[in-house]
C-alpha positions as semicolon CSV with decimal commas, in nm:
position;residue;x (nm);y (nm);z (nm)
1;M;-2,135;0,582;1,708
2;N;-1,891;0,589;1,999
3;V;-1,542;0,691;1,891
4;H;-1,258;0,580;2,117
5;G;-0,905;0,709;2,157
6;T;-0,732;1,043;2,180
7;V;-0,685;1,357;1,971
8;A;-0,427;1,622;2,056
9;E;-0,529;1,985;2,071
10;G;-0,552;2,132;1,724
11;F;-0,628;1,802;1,552
12;E;-0,999;1,797;1,640
13;P;-1,101;1,822;1,269
14;V;-0,960;1,472;1,214
15;G;-1,173;1,334;1,497
16;E;-1,481;1,507;1,361
17;A;-1,421;1,370;1,012
18;F;-1,362;1,018;1,149
19;A;-1,697;1,024;1,332
20;A;-1,869;1,165;1,022
21;N;-1,744;0,870;0,815
22;F;-1,964;0,641;1,024
23;A;-2,264;0,873;1,012
24;R;-2,247;0,965;0,642
25;L;-2,018;0,732;0,448
26;G;-2,122;0,388;0,571
27;E;-1,810;0,305;0,770
28;R;-1,845;-0,022;0,967
29;G;-1,520;-0,042;1,158
30;A;-1,200;0,159;1,122
31;A;-0,906;0,329;1,288
32;V;-0,689;0,631;1,208
33;A;-0,355;0,743;1,350
34;V;-0,142;1,052;1,288
35;Y;0,212;1,134;1,401
36;R;0,359;1,483;1,403
37;D;0,731;1,536;1,457
38;G;0,765;1,182;1,590
39;H;0,479;1,197;1,840
40;R;0,131;1,050;1,806
41;V;-0,135;1,322;1,788
42;V;-0,435;1,118;1,667
43;D;-0,523;0,765;1,776
44;L;-0,889;0,679;1,709
45;W;-1,099;0,369;1,649
46;A;-1,468;0,287;1,631
47;G;-1,726;0,039;1,506
48;T;-1,698;-0,338;1,487
49;R;-1,381;-0,539;1,431
50;D;-1,558;-0,756;1,169
51;V;-1,741;-0,604;0,875
52;D;-2,022;-0,855;0,930
53;G;-2,010;-0,880;1,311
54;T;-2,091;-0,704;1,635
55;A;-1,775;-0,742;1,845
56;P;-1,623;-0,397;1,904
57;W;-1,309;-0,272;1,733
58;E;-1,035;-0,242;1,993
59;R;-0,719;-0,036;1,993
60;G;-0,506;-0,329;1,876
61;T;-0,742;-0,449;1,603
62;A;-0,557;-0,507;1,275
63;Q;-0,679;-0,557;0,920
64;V;-0,558;-0,662;0,576
65;V;-0,443;-0,339;0,409
66;R;-0,412;-0,463;0,051
67;S;-0,186;-0,242;-0,163
68;A;-0,087;-0,019;0,127
69;T;0,157;-0,310;0,174
70;K;0,344;-0,191;-0,136
71;G;0,473;0,115;0,048
72;V;0,633;-0,104;0,314
73;A;0,789;-0,324;0,045
74;A;0,926;-0,012;-0,125
75;A;1,072;0,103;0,205
76;A;1,249;-0,232;0,239
77;L;1,408;-0,199;-0,106
78;L;1,517;0,160;-0,044
79;L;1,669;0,054;0,288
80;L;1,877;-0,202;0,098
81;H;1,989;0,073;-0,138
82;Q;2,068;0,299;0,158
83;R;2,288;0,024;0,303
84;G;2,481;-0,008;-0,022
85;L;2,338;-0,352;-0,103
86;L;2,114;-0,259;-0,396
87;D;2,211;-0,041;-0,693
88;L;1,905;0,134;-0,836
89;D;2,074;0,167;-1,175
90;A;2,180;-0,197;-1,199
91;P;1,982;-0,447;-1,407
92;V;1,743;-0,657;-1,200
93;G;1,917;-0,956;-1,359
94;A;2,241;-0,869;-1,181
95;Y;2,074;-0,989;-0,861
96;W;1,821;-1,228;-1,011
97;P;1,966;-1,388;-1,326
98;E;1,648;-1,572;-1,423
99;F;1,470;-1,239;-1,463
100;K;1,670;-1,165;-1,781
101;A;1,440;-1,398;-1,980
102;A;1,196;-1,290;-2,253
103;G;1,348;-0,950;-2,326
104;K;1,383;-0,817;-1,973
105;E;1,763;-0,814;-1,951
106;R;1,779;-0,431;-1,954
107;T;1,516;-0,380;-1,683
108;L;1,669;-0,170;-1,407
109;V;1,600;-0,194;-1,035
110;R;1,451;0,157;-1,046
111;D;1,215;0,042;-1,325
112;L;1,091;-0,237;-1,100
113;L;1,030;0,003;-0,813
114;A;0,851;0,264;-1,025
115;H;0,606;0,029;-1,203
116;R;0,803;0,058;-1,528
117;A;0,911;-0,308;-1,558
118;G;0,643;-0,393;-1,815
119;V;0,520;-0,709;-1,643
120;P;0,193;-0,616;-1,469
121;V;0,024;-0,932;-1,604
122;L;0,087;-1,304;-1,619
123;D;-0,008;-1,498;-1,930
124;R;-0,108;-1,779;-1,696
125;P;-0,253;-1,641;-1,374
126;L;-0,162;-1,812;-1,049
127;T;-0,408;-1,969;-0,811
128;P;-0,411;-1,829;-0,456
129;E;-0,218;-2,135;-0,341
130;E;0,046;-2,089;-0,612
131;A;0,068;-1,715;-0,545
132;A;0,154;-1,780;-0,182
133;D;0,458;-1,984;-0,287
134;P;0,741;-1,733;-0,340
135;D;0,933;-1,974;-0,562
136;L;0,640;-2,024;-0,802
137;G;0,554;-1,654;-0,807
138;A;0,912;-1,553;-0,878
139;A;0,948;-1,813;-1,153
140;A;0,625;-1,699;-1,320
141;V;0,716;-1,330;-1,331
142;A;1,075;-1,406;-1,438
143;A;0,949;-1,606;-1,736
144;Q;0,687;-1,348;-1,835
145;A;0,748;-1,141;-2,149
146;P;0,698;-0,767;-2,094
147;V;0,393;-0,602;-2,250
148;W;0,592;-0,284;-2,313
149;E;0,964;-0,220;-2,333
150;P;1,083;-0,197;-1,972
151;G;1,169;0,156;-1,865
152;T;0,976;0,329;-2,144
153;D;0,632;0,362;-1,979
154;H;0,453;0,289;-1,654
155;G;0,154;0,088;-1,543
156;Y;0,047;-0,032;-1,201
157;H;0,184;-0,378;-1,120
158;A;-0,112;-0,458;-0,896
159;Q;-0,032;-0,822;-0,815
160;T;0,304;-0,896;-0,978
161;Y;0,472;-0,640;-0,752
162;S;0,454;-0,912;-0,486
163;W;0,700;-1,138;-0,664
164;L;0,907;-0,858;-0,816
165;A;0,976;-0,690;-0,482
166;G;0,972;-1,006;-0,274
167;E;1,221;-1,194;-0,487
168;L;1,457;-0,897;-0,519
169;I;1,462;-0,865;-0,139
170;R;1,529;-1,237;-0,108
171;R;1,808;-1,238;-0,368
172;V;1,986;-0,945;-0,203
173;T;1,946;-1,051;0,162
174;G;1,899;-1,427;0,148
175;R;1,587;-1,380;0,362
176;P;1,217;-1,391;0,272
177;A;1,060;-1,048;0,236
178;G;0,845;-1,092;0,547
179;E;1,147;-1,173;0,761
180;F;1,338;-0,873;0,632
181;V;1,044;-0,638;0,693
182;A;1,012;-0,771;1,047
183;A;1,382;-0,738;1,125
184;G;1,456;-0,417;0,936
185;I;1,137;-0,214;0,971
186;T;0,878;-0,324;1,225
187;A;1,099;-0,454;1,507
188;P;1,321;-0,144;1,527
189;T;1,023;0,092;1,516
190;G;0,775;-0,105;1,726
191;A;0,518;-0,086;1,446
192;E;0,228;-0,332;1,451
193;M;0,251;-0,448;1,091
194;W;0,313;-0,796;0,953
195;L;0,400;-0,934;0,611
196;G;0,317;-1,296;0,683
197;L;0,097;-1,293;0,994
198;P;0,223;-1,512;1,282
199;S;-0,033;-1,755;1,424
200;S;0,002;-1,579;1,759
201;E;-0,152;-1,263;1,607
202;Q;-0,438;-1,419;1,409
203;S;-0,696;-1,355;1,681
204;R;-0,656;-0,977;1,665
205;V;-0,735;-0,945;1,294
206;G;-1,089;-0,850;1,195
207;R;-1,289;-0,986;0,904
208;V;-1,299;-0,767;0,595
209;G;-1,557;-0,754;0,319
210;P;-1,723;-0,534;0,058
211;V;-1,957;-0,253;0,159
212;T;-2,178;-0,030;-0,052
213;A;-2,159;0,345;-0,021
214;P;-2,479;0,504;0,106
215;E;-2,667;0,719;-0,143
216;A;-2,751;1,063;-0,006
217;A;-3,103;1,174;-0,083
218;G;-3,109;1,368;-0,407
219;A;-2,734;1,329;-0,460
220;L;-2,591;1,275;-0,805
221;K;-2,431;0,933;-0,824
222;V;-2,064;0,964;-0,917
223;R;-1,970;0,723;-1,192
224;P;-1,621;0,639;-1,313
225;K;-1,505;0,786;-1,642
226;R;-1,611;0,578;-1,942
227;A;-1,253;0,480;-2,030
228;V;-1,191;0,356;-1,676
229;A;-1,519;0,164;-1,662
230;D;-1,449;0,005;-2,001
231;A;-1,100;-0,101;-1,895
232;Y;-1,227;-0,278;-1,583
233;A;-1,509;-0,444;-1,782
234;D;-1,286;-0,577;-2,063
235;P;-1,137;-0,917;-1,968
236;D;-0,857;-0,868;-2,222
237;S;-0,747;-0,524;-2,096
238;L;-0,424;-0,475;-1,906
239;T;-0,638;-0,346;-1,620
240;R;-0,839;-0,664;-1,573
241;R;-0,542;-0,889;-1,644
242;A;-0,321;-0,708;-1,390
243;F;-0,569;-0,748;-1,107
244;A;-0,642;-1,105;-1,220
245;A;-0,280;-1,221;-1,202
246;I;-0,411;-1,419;-0,906
247;T;-0,729;-1,604;-1,008
248;P;-0,966;-1,667;-0,842
249;L;-0,943;-1,386;-0,587
250;P;-0,803;-1,509;-0,254
251;D;-1,017;-1,530;0,058
252;E;-0,864;-1,241;0,249
253;N;-1,010;-1,369;0,576
254;A;-0,852;-1,713;0,550
255;P;-0,570;-1,779;0,801
256;A;-0,355;-1,932;0,525
257;Y;-0,379;-1,616;0,315
258;R;-0,295;-1,394;0,610
259;A;0,007;-1,612;0,691
260;A;0,145;-1,578;0,337
261;A;0,380;-1,292;0,248
262;L;0,263;-1,105;-0,062
263;P;0,436;-0,765;-0,062
264;A;0,184;-0,621;-0,308
265;S;-0,135;-0,703;-0,128
266;N;-0,165;-0,885;0,204
267;G;0,013;-0,693;0,476
268;I;-0,173;-0,689;0,807
269;A;-0,155;-0,373;1,016
270;T;-0,314;-0,147;1,270
271;A;-0,364;0,216;1,172
272;D;-0,103;0,310;1,428
273;G;0,134;0,051;1,283
274;L;0,114;0,200;0,934
275;A;0,148;0,556;1,062
276;R;0,441;0,458;1,281
277;V;0,628;0,299;0,989
278;Y;0,596;0,619;0,786
279;A;0,680;0,841;1,082
280;S;0,998;0,636;1,125
281;L;1,093;0,685;0,761
282;I;1,114;1,062;0,805
283;G;1,228;1,103;1,167
284;E;1,271;0,955;1,510
285;V;0,951;0,832;1,675
286;D;0,938;0,893;2,050
287;G;1,316;0,920;2,045
288;G;1,361;0,585;1,870
289;T;1,490;0,464;1,534
290;R;1,484;0,671;1,216
291;L;1,490;0,445;0,909
292;F;1,561;0,673;0,612
293;T;1,841;0,922;0,580
294;P;1,738;1,261;0,436
295;Q;1,888;1,151;0,104
296;T;1,668;0,840;0,094
297;V;1,361;1,045;0,180
298;E;1,432;1,257;-0,128
299;L;1,465;0,941;-0,338
300;A;1,130;0,816;-0,207
301;R;0,942;1,128;-0,308
302;A;1,121;1,212;-0,632
303;E;0,894;1,157;-0,931
304;A;0,994;0,851;-1,133
305;S;0,671;0,787;-1,328
306;A;0,390;1,024;-1,421
307;G;0,108;1,051;-1,669
308;P;-0,148;0,808;-1,811
309;D;-0,113;0,474;-1,633
310;R;-0,136;0,180;-1,873
311;V;-0,313;-0,030;-1,610
312;L;-0,514;0,215;-1,400
313;V;-0,595;0,423;-1,714
314;V;-0,605;0,750;-1,514
315;G;-0,295;0,964;-1,463
316;T;-0,076;0,846;-1,176
317;R;0,249;0,960;-1,015
318;F;0,503;0,724;-0,860
319;G;0,834;0,769;-0,689
320;L;1,052;0,465;-0,627
321;G;0,775;0,234;-0,510
322;F;0,558;0,498;-0,347
323;M;0,259;0,676;-0,489
324;L;0,301;1,053;-0,488
325;H;0,049;1,328;-0,427
326;G;-0,171;1,396;-0,727
327;P;-0,531;1,393;-0,851
328;A;-0,552;1,012;-0,859
329;S;-0,417;0,975;-0,505
330;P;-0,437;1,299;-0,306
331;L;-0,208;1,296;-0,003
332;L;-0,124;1,584;0,228
333;G;0,072;1,792;-0,020
334;P;0,322;1,795;-0,309
335;G;0,604;1,646;-0,102
336;S;0,404;1,354;0,040
337;F;0,474;0,989;-0,045
338;G;0,285;0,676;0,053
339;H;0,041;0,419;-0,079
340;P;-0,333;0,348;-0,074
341;G;-0,489;0,005;-0,054
342;R;-0,765;-0,084;-0,298
343;G;-1,098;-0,033;-0,127
344;G;-0,992;0,186;0,162
345;A;-0,659;0,176;0,348
346;L;-0,411;0,462;0,317
347;A;-0,072;0,546;0,465
348;F;0,178;0,820;0,386
349;A;0,443;1,056;0,515
350;D;0,476;1,428;0,452
351;P;0,835;1,529;0,531
352;D;0,765;1,899;0,485
353;S;0,528;1,905;0,783
354;G;0,682;1,614;0,975
355;T;0,351;1,427;0,952
356;A;0,266;1,058;0,905
357;F;-0,080;0,911;0,855
358;G;-0,237;0,564;0,871
359;Y;-0,597;0,456;0,812
360;V;-0,740;0,102;0,803
361;T;-1,096;-0,023;0,758
362;N;-1,282;-0,353;0,743
363;G;-1,528;-0,229;0,479
364;F;-1,383;-0,240;0,129
365;R;-1,544;-0,019;-0,136
366;G;-1,488;0,002;-0,509
367;G;-1,193;0,214;-0,618
368;V;-0,818;0,181;-0,609
369;T;-0,656;0,508;-0,510
370;A;-0,885;0,767;-0,348
371;D;-1,142;0,623;-0,108
372;P;-1,388;0,893;0,011
373;R;-1,349;0,796;0,378
374;A;-0,971;0,821;0,368
375;Q;-0,991;1,145;0,172
376;S;-1,225;1,302;0,427
377;L;-0,959;1,236;0,691
378;V;-0,681;1,375;0,472
379;R;-0,879;1,695;0,411
380;A;-0,939;1,729;0,786
381;L;-0,568;1,680;0,851
382;R;-0,486;1,955;0,602
383;E;-0,728;2,180;0,788
384;A;-0,568;2,096;1,123
385;L;-0,225;2,179;0,984
386;G;-0,345;2,500;0,821
387;R;-0,278;2,364;0,476
388;G;-0,632;2,369;0,341
């Protein structure tokens, strides 16, 4: 496999791990980017742009990054707080009166951000066409009764985070979430990331699809814990219902889906675009815009939820919208914050080392938070930084 791009001196372990993903872990097409102290030190890509094709991945190839989108949505909400437009301790209903329905009147903005709002499911799931309509999505989640008292526990809002975050952004700014992300995050930083893909960019996006992990000869097959497997198999569990809030599953390669703006699941990005967003949260990139103040960085990585996740079943840690370093989602270190995408993608920042990371792939594998390919790159980055 020919790997293209550049690696700065000292970061060779990341390049070696990236190549090994193709040789050992069944990677089809992917890219990885790393920034250190505002400068790009890793920029690599290889394989095919389409999971089922032969055309080569190019430097500007972008992919659907699924739940890695949530980190960008969280950044948008924290930017509104930083600007004095959004009070984290105010009820969501202060900005969105309809959300007070069905026992949610005491739900705080910080509960919404930290997956504590109690509405990870919809009693009536939305079709992909309905889900793409921000008015219908917002109305559905506003009418939904919580499955636990908001603020008292946490569980991953896999799909409903789209309408929770998107509508709150719209109520505060008067602009759709995709427009605010473009104006407030990607335009000032020059990051190649879109929430609602313009038609002019459709041709650069590769096809994604499921891939099966290769089985090493004589290796013990790793199976999920029984409780996790049972939760995903049970159609009545919060786990299955949360991921099925959009039913049937959307065609992620369809132009209409890519053009929609679902802040929980359908951002389109290059690896460099994701890494550049996170690098801009914690510092200036190439002398350009820094998005978060030091105080907002501390808000992003302060633990807001921890312990057994009522949806994912395993223990998870969340800050205000970002996943935090832990066994379920290992990042660079204890101070890191970011978000994985189900099946592969990962992006995060580590303020303590001034590092930002982005990885995208066209081959989606089972698993939500700790894809082996992404984790091999994270381990190599720790080695390069002397943090093994």
